Amino acid sequence: MAPEYDLLVVGDANPDVVLTGAPRRPAYGQREELVERGELVLGGSGAITACGAARLGLRTAFVGRVGADAAGRLVLGLLAERGVDTRHCVVDERPTALTVVLAQEGAGGRAILTAPGCLPYLTADDVPGHLLRAAAHVHVSSYFLQPGLAAGLPALFGQARGTTSLDTNDDPAGEWRGLDEVLKTAGVLLPNAAEALAITGEPAVEKAAEALALRGVLPVVKDGRDGALAWADGAAVRVPAPYVPEAEIADTVGAGDSFNAGFIAARLRGLDLPGSLRVAVACGSLSTRAAGGTAAQPTWDEVHDQ
């Protein structure tokens, strides 16, 4: 039988308050400072990846935890608007996670402040087994924000019918521990360059990708303006990023998650590794055209117009 879903995403979902033009050091002492722009948007690596995949035409389901509060209702509503199936999300008595993103203009970087709320309480048992078997691909996000899920992740990937991937995202503790077993069961690891270096302790991105491949996973590393690279068959496969003028970049929030969606969609469509990387970097680049992670995510046709 054909799978019911192209993609199941398991992970984090929360509102993002994105403040653009924020000072690098906010003033305390009840001083009020003005920023250029503020946006209330859908956040969470998992949620943004799910929306990006649905935008690319994948039949997508999402499982995560949200609170029985206004923030949780907002998150579920925004996912549903994108056509993501949220019927199996858990509504928790704890509050929905909330993130504030202090973004600099253009590609100047950002600071991220997250109140985790119910995120740490998601577990592998919250994901119905039939849903794991009903998806062609299972993607998990934000490993270090969800320790309850992380503990059961090797077994969860073992139940998956199709292919699998993991985006650890950042480790707030800066320890980068506990990945050995899960990397043996995950098909693809999707870190950014800084995360790949932190996980491996290597000094260079290609060395980090090679070290990750030795752990049994296909590493696909997002490398910002330098595009992306993977390590396969004993060699680096690198694809450059398309040129995007600084003036056209609204912010880079969620660009890596849109990259994830593009890579997964391309692989499910049967593209080879270089072709999948090209789709992924196009999706990440195009997503920077508007504030927040989902507003400028491209369709499949838009990607191929690049």
Short mmCIF file of C-alpha atoms in Angstrom, two decimals:
data_model
loop_
_atom_site.label_atom_id
_atom_site.label_comp_id
_atom_site.label_asym_id
_atom_site.label_seq_id
_atom_site.Cartn_x
_atom_site.Cartn_y
_atom_site.Cartn_z
CA MET A 1 0.00 0.00 0.00
CA ALA A 2 1.10 3.55 -0.72
CA PRO A 3 1.87 5.63 2.38
CA GLU A 4 -0.92 7.88 3.67
CA TYR A 5 1.51 10.75 4.23
CA ASP A 6 4.62 11.83 2.42
CA LEU A 7 6.05 13.31 5.61
CA LEU A 8 5.51 13.08 9.35
CA VAL A 9 7.25 15.80 11.37
CA VAL A 10 7.70 15.25 15.10
CA GLY A 11 8.91 18.19 17.15
CA ASP A 12 8.48 21.74 18.33
CA ALA A 13 5.81 24.32 17.55
CA ASN A 14 5.36 27.71 19.16
CA PRO A 15 4.66 31.35 18.35
CA ASP A 16 7.68 33.47 17.45
CA VAL A 17 7.72 37.16 18.28
CA VAL A 18 10.27 38.49 15.77
CA LEU A 19 11.63 41.98 16.51
CA THR A 20 13.70 43.33 13.61
CA GLY A 21 16.26 46.03 14.22
CA ALA A 22 16.59 45.10 17.88
CA PRO A 23 19.54 46.47 19.87
CA ARG A 24 22.35 44.03 20.46
CA ARG A 25 22.15 44.76 24.19
CA PRO A 26 18.62 45.72 25.29
CA ALA A 27 18.58 48.35 28.04
CA TYR A 28 17.20 47.23 31.39
CA GLY A 29 15.84 49.48 34.14
CA GLN A 30 12.40 49.92 32.53
CA ARG A 31 13.79 51.79 29.55
CA GLU A 32 11.67 51.49 26.43
CA GLU A 33 13.46 51.15 23.11
CA LEU A 34 11.86 51.16 19.67
CA VAL A 35 12.58 48.60 16.96
CA GLU A 36 11.89 48.80 13.25
CA ARG A 37 9.31 46.04 13.01
CA GLY A 38 7.58 43.35 15.05
CA GLU A 39 5.88 40.20 13.77
CA LEU A 40 3.90 37.44 15.50
CA VAL A 41 4.49 34.33 13.41
CA LEU A 42 4.59 30.56 13.57
CA GLY A 43 7.82 29.28 15.09
CA GLY A 44 9.49 26.04 16.06
CA SER A 45 11.82 24.16 13.75
CA GLY A 46 9.40 21.27 13.37
CA ALA A 47 6.39 23.45 12.61
CA ILE A 48 8.27 25.56 10.05
CA THR A 49 9.63 22.43 8.34
CA ALA A 50 6.12 20.95 8.19
CA CYS A 51 4.72 24.14 6.63
CA GLY A 52 7.53 24.29 4.11
CA ALA A 53 6.94 20.69 3.09
CA ALA A 54 3.20 21.25 2.68
CA ARG A 55 3.94 24.34 0.59
CA LEU A 56 6.10 22.15 -1.65
CA GLY A 57 3.17 19.78 -2.16
CA LEU A 58 3.89 17.04 0.38
CA ARG A 59 1.06 15.41 2.32
CA THR A 60 2.30 16.38 5.76
CA ALA A 61 1.34 15.50 9.33
CA PHE A 62 2.77 17.06 12.49
CA VAL A 63 2.96 15.72 16.04
CA GLY A 64 4.04 17.94 18.92
CA ARG A 65 2.80 19.37 22.21
CA VAL A 66 1.04 22.70 22.65
CA GLY A 67 -0.79 24.16 25.62
CA ALA A 68 -4.53 24.59 26.05
CA ASP A 69 -4.05 28.34 25.66
CA ALA A 70 -4.26 31.09 23.07
CA ALA A 71 -0.71 30.42 21.88
CA GLY A 72 -1.50 26.74 21.32
CA ARG A 73 -4.66 27.55 19.39
CA LEU A 74 -2.70 30.01 17.24
CA VAL A 75 -0.05 27.40 16.44
CA LEU A 76 -2.54 24.69 15.49
CA GLY A 77 -4.55 27.15 13.41
CA LEU A 78 -1.52 28.36 11.44
CA LEU A 79 -0.41 24.78 10.74
CA ALA A 80 -3.90 23.86 9.57
CA GLU A 81 -4.00 26.90 7.28
CA ARG A 82 -0.96 25.46 5.50
CA GLY A 83 -2.67 22.10 5.07
CA VAL A 84 -0.70 20.29 7.78
CA ASP A 85 -2.59 17.52 9.60
CA THR A 86 -2.42 18.24 13.35
CA ARG A 87 -5.03 15.74 14.57
CA HIS A 88 -2.45 13.81 16.58
CA CYS A 89 -0.91 16.79 18.39
CA VAL A 90 -1.07 16.62 22.19
CA VAL A 91 -2.77 19.48 24.02
CA ASP A 92 -0.98 19.86 27.34
CA GLU A 93 -2.02 21.47 30.63
CA ARG A 94 1.35 23.25 30.61
CA PRO A 95 1.75 26.44 28.55
CA THR A 96 2.76 26.50 24.91
CA ALA A 97 6.42 27.30 24.31
CA LEU A 98 7.14 30.89 23.30
CA THR A 99 10.15 32.36 21.49
CA VAL A 100 11.31 35.95 21.09
CA VAL A 101 13.71 36.51 18.18
CA LEU A 102 15.84 39.66 18.23
CA ALA A 103 16.86 40.03 14.60
CA GLN A 104 19.41 42.34 13.02
CA GLU A 105 18.80 43.84 9.61
CA GLY A 106 19.55 41.70 6.56
CA ALA A 107 21.69 38.66 7.32
CA GLY A 108 23.17 40.18 10.48
CA GLY A 109 22.19 37.33 12.76
CA ARG A 110 19.77 36.98 15.63
CA ALA A 111 19.40 36.20 19.30
CA ILE A 112 16.76 33.67 20.34
CA LEU A 113 15.06 33.54 23.74
CA THR A 114 12.73 30.59 24.36
CA ALA A 115 10.45 29.71 27.26
CA PRO A 116 10.12 25.93 26.69
CA GLY A 117 6.71 25.44 28.30
CA CYS A 118 5.42 21.99 27.39
CA LEU A 119 8.16 21.21 24.82
CA PRO A 120 10.32 19.04 27.12
CA TYR A 121 7.37 16.76 27.85
CA LEU A 122 6.86 15.43 24.32
CA THR A 123 7.82 11.73 24.22
CA ALA A 124 8.06 9.01 21.61
CA ASP A 125 4.92 7.49 23.15
CA ASP A 126 2.97 10.56 22.00
CA VAL A 127 3.53 9.51 18.38
CA PRO A 128 1.02 6.85 17.29
CA GLY A 129 2.71 3.80 15.82
CA HIS A 130 0.28 3.67 12.91
CA LEU A 131 1.30 7.22 11.98
CA LEU A 132 4.98 6.25 11.88
CA ARG A 133 4.09 3.43 9.52
CA ALA A 134 1.82 5.66 7.42
CA ALA A 135 4.55 8.10 6.37
CA ALA A 136 7.12 7.79 3.59
CA HIS A 137 9.53 9.91 5.66
CA VAL A 138 9.76 10.84 9.36
CA HIS A 139 11.60 14.01 10.37
CA VAL A 140 12.39 15.03 13.97
CA SER A 141 13.42 18.52 15.05
CA SER A 142 15.00 20.21 18.09
CA TYR A 143 16.54 17.20 19.80
CA PHE A 144 17.98 19.14 22.73
CA LEU A 145 14.80 21.09 23.52
CA GLN A 146 12.83 17.86 23.92
CA PRO A 147 14.68 15.46 26.25
CA GLY A 148 11.61 13.29 26.69
CA LEU A 149 11.47 12.69 22.94
CA ALA A 150 15.24 12.33 22.63
CA ALA A 151 15.29 9.42 25.07
CA GLY A 152 12.99 7.35 22.87
CA LEU A 153 14.16 8.54 19.47
CA PRO A 154 16.21 5.48 18.40
CA ALA A 155 13.17 3.26 19.00
CA LEU A 156 10.88 5.74 17.23
CA PHE A 157 13.08 5.78 14.14
CA GLY A 158 13.16 1.98 14.31
CA GLN A 159 9.37 1.88 13.94
CA ALA A 160 9.34 4.16 10.90
CA ARG A 161 8.27 2.51 7.68
CA GLY A 162 10.21 4.84 5.41
CA THR A 163 13.27 7.07 5.54
CA THR A 164 14.17 9.31 8.50
CA SER A 165 15.98 12.54 9.32
CA LEU A 166 16.97 14.62 12.33
CA ASP A 167 17.73 18.31 12.84
CA THR A 168 19.19 18.68 16.32
CA ASN A 169 19.08 22.49 16.22
CA ASP A 170 21.04 24.27 18.94
CA ASP A 171 21.87 22.82 22.36
CA PRO A 172 21.12 25.56 24.93
CA ALA A 173 23.38 23.75 27.43
CA GLY A 174 26.27 23.71 24.94
CA GLU A 175 27.06 20.07 25.76
CA TRP A 176 26.03 18.25 22.55
CA ARG A 177 25.76 14.87 24.27
CA GLY A 178 23.67 11.76 23.74
CA LEU A 179 23.67 11.61 19.95
CA ASP A 180 25.65 8.41 19.33
CA GLU A 181 22.72 5.98 19.40
CA VAL A 182 20.26 8.12 17.52
CA LEU A 183 22.75 8.83 14.72
CA LYS A 184 22.98 5.08 14.13
CA THR A 185 19.23 4.97 13.45
CA ALA A 186 18.65 8.31 11.68
CA GLY A 187 19.05 8.28 7.93
CA VAL A 188 19.96 11.95 7.47
CA LEU A 189 21.34 14.56 9.86
CA LEU A 190 20.60 18.18 8.94
CA PRO A 191 22.73 20.51 11.09
CA ASN A 192 23.98 23.95 10.23
CA ALA A 193 27.73 24.48 10.06
CA ALA A 194 28.05 25.70 13.66
CA GLU A 195 26.08 22.72 14.95
CA ALA A 196 28.15 20.25 12.91
CA LEU A 197 31.35 21.70 14.35
CA ALA A 198 29.95 21.61 17.89
CA ILE A 199 28.75 18.00 17.61
CA THR A 200 32.05 16.71 16.28
CA GLY A 201 34.62 19.08 17.75
CA GLU A 202 36.20 19.37 14.31
CA PRO A 203 37.70 22.71 13.18
CA ALA A 204 36.30 22.75 9.62
CA VAL A 205 32.92 21.99 8.08
CA GLU A 206 34.11 19.30 5.64
CA LYS A 207 35.99 17.53 8.42
CA ALA A 208 32.86 17.68 10.58
CA ALA A 209 30.73 16.21 7.79
CA GLU A 210 33.25 13.40 7.29
CA ALA A 211 33.26 12.65 11.03
CA LEU A 212 29.47 12.56 11.13
CA ALA A 213 29.35 10.15 8.19
CA LEU A 214 31.57 7.78 10.16
CA ARG A 215 28.82 7.64 12.79
CA GLY A 216 26.49 5.99 10.31
CA VAL A 217 24.37 8.92 9.14
CA LEU A 218 24.21 10.96 5.92
CA PRO A 219 25.28 14.47 7.00
CA VAL A 220 23.72 17.36 5.10
CA VAL A 221 25.19 20.60 6.41
CA LYS A 222 23.71 24.07 5.86
CA ASP A 223 26.57 26.49 5.31
CA GLY A 224 24.88 29.87 4.99
CA ARG A 225 26.06 31.99 2.10
CA ASP A 226 28.38 29.14 1.09
CA GLY A 227 25.39 26.92 0.33
CA ALA A 228 25.41 23.37 1.64
CA LEU A 229 27.45 20.23 1.63
CA ALA A 230 26.96 16.54 2.25
CA TRP A 231 29.45 13.74 2.76
CA ALA A 232 28.73 10.60 0.76
CA ASP A 233 30.84 7.77 -0.65
CA GLY A 234 33.97 9.16 1.00
CA ALA A 235 33.80 12.64 -0.50
CA ALA A 236 32.17 16.03 -0.02
CA VAL A 237 29.27 17.01 -2.26
CA ARG A 238 28.94 20.80 -2.22
CA VAL A 239 26.34 23.11 -3.78
CA PRO A 240 26.60 26.93 -3.69
CA ALA A 241 23.78 29.14 -2.49
CA PRO A 242 22.05 31.40 -5.02
CA TYR A 243 23.00 35.05 -4.71
CA VAL A 244 20.48 37.08 -2.72
CA PRO A 245 21.16 40.83 -2.44
CA GLU A 246 21.39 42.02 1.16
CA ALA A 247 18.57 44.49 0.54
CA GLU A 248 16.18 41.66 -0.35
CA ILE A 249 16.71 39.73 2.88
CA ALA A 250 13.95 40.46 5.41
CA ASP A 251 15.39 38.04 7.95
CA THR A 252 16.84 34.53 8.10
CA VAL A 253 14.44 33.12 10.70
CA GLY A 254 13.48 29.57 9.74
CA ALA A 255 15.69 29.45 6.63
CA GLY A 256 17.32 26.24 7.84
CA ASP A 257 13.92 24.65 8.41
CA SER A 258 12.81 25.58 4.88
CA PHE A 259 16.08 24.01 3.71
CA ASN A 260 15.06 20.82 5.55
CA ALA A 261 11.68 20.80 3.82
CA GLY A 262 13.28 21.29 0.43
CA PHE A 263 15.81 18.51 0.90
CA ILE A 264 13.17 16.03 2.10
CA ALA A 265 10.77 16.94 -0.72
CA ALA A 266 13.50 16.57 -3.34
CA ARG A 267 14.59 13.17 -2.05
CA LEU A 268 10.99 11.94 -1.96
CA ARG A 269 10.63 13.07 -5.58
CA GLY A 270 13.63 10.93 -6.49
CA LEU A 271 16.27 13.62 -7.05
CA ASP A 272 19.90 12.65 -6.57
CA LEU A 273 22.01 14.12 -3.79
CA PRO A 274 23.36 17.19 -5.68
CA GLY A 275 19.90 17.93 -7.06
CA SER A 276 18.35 17.64 -3.61
CA LEU A 277 20.95 20.01 -2.18
CA ARG A 278 20.19 22.55 -4.91
CA VAL A 279 16.47 22.43 -4.09
CA ALA A 280 17.22 22.74 -0.37
CA VAL A 281 19.45 25.82 -0.67
CA ALA A 282 16.91 27.45 -2.99
CA CYS A 283 14.15 26.86 -0.43
CA GLY A 284 16.28 28.28 2.38
CA SER A 285 17.29 31.33 0.35
CA LEU A 286 13.77 32.10 -0.90
CA SER A 287 12.38 31.91 2.62
CA THR A 288 14.41 34.97 3.65
CA ARG A 289 12.27 37.28 1.48
CA ALA A 290 9.77 37.94 4.31
CA ALA A 291 9.83 38.14 8.09
CA GLY A 292 9.34 34.91 10.02
CA GLY A 293 9.85 31.34 8.96
CA THR A 294 6.82 30.59 6.77
CA ALA A 295 5.61 33.72 4.96
CA ALA A 296 7.97 33.39 1.97
CA GLN A 297 8.36 29.62 1.76
CA PRO A 298 8.31 28.67 -1.95
CA THR A 299 6.20 26.28 -3.95
CA TRP A 300 7.85 23.57 -6.02
CA ASP A 301 7.34 25.63 -9.19
CA GLU A 302 8.97 28.69 -7.59
CA VAL A 303 12.02 26.62 -6.65
CA HIS A 304 12.48 25.46 -10.22
CA ASP A 305 12.12 29.01 -11.57
CA GLN A 306 15.38 29.87 -9.80
#
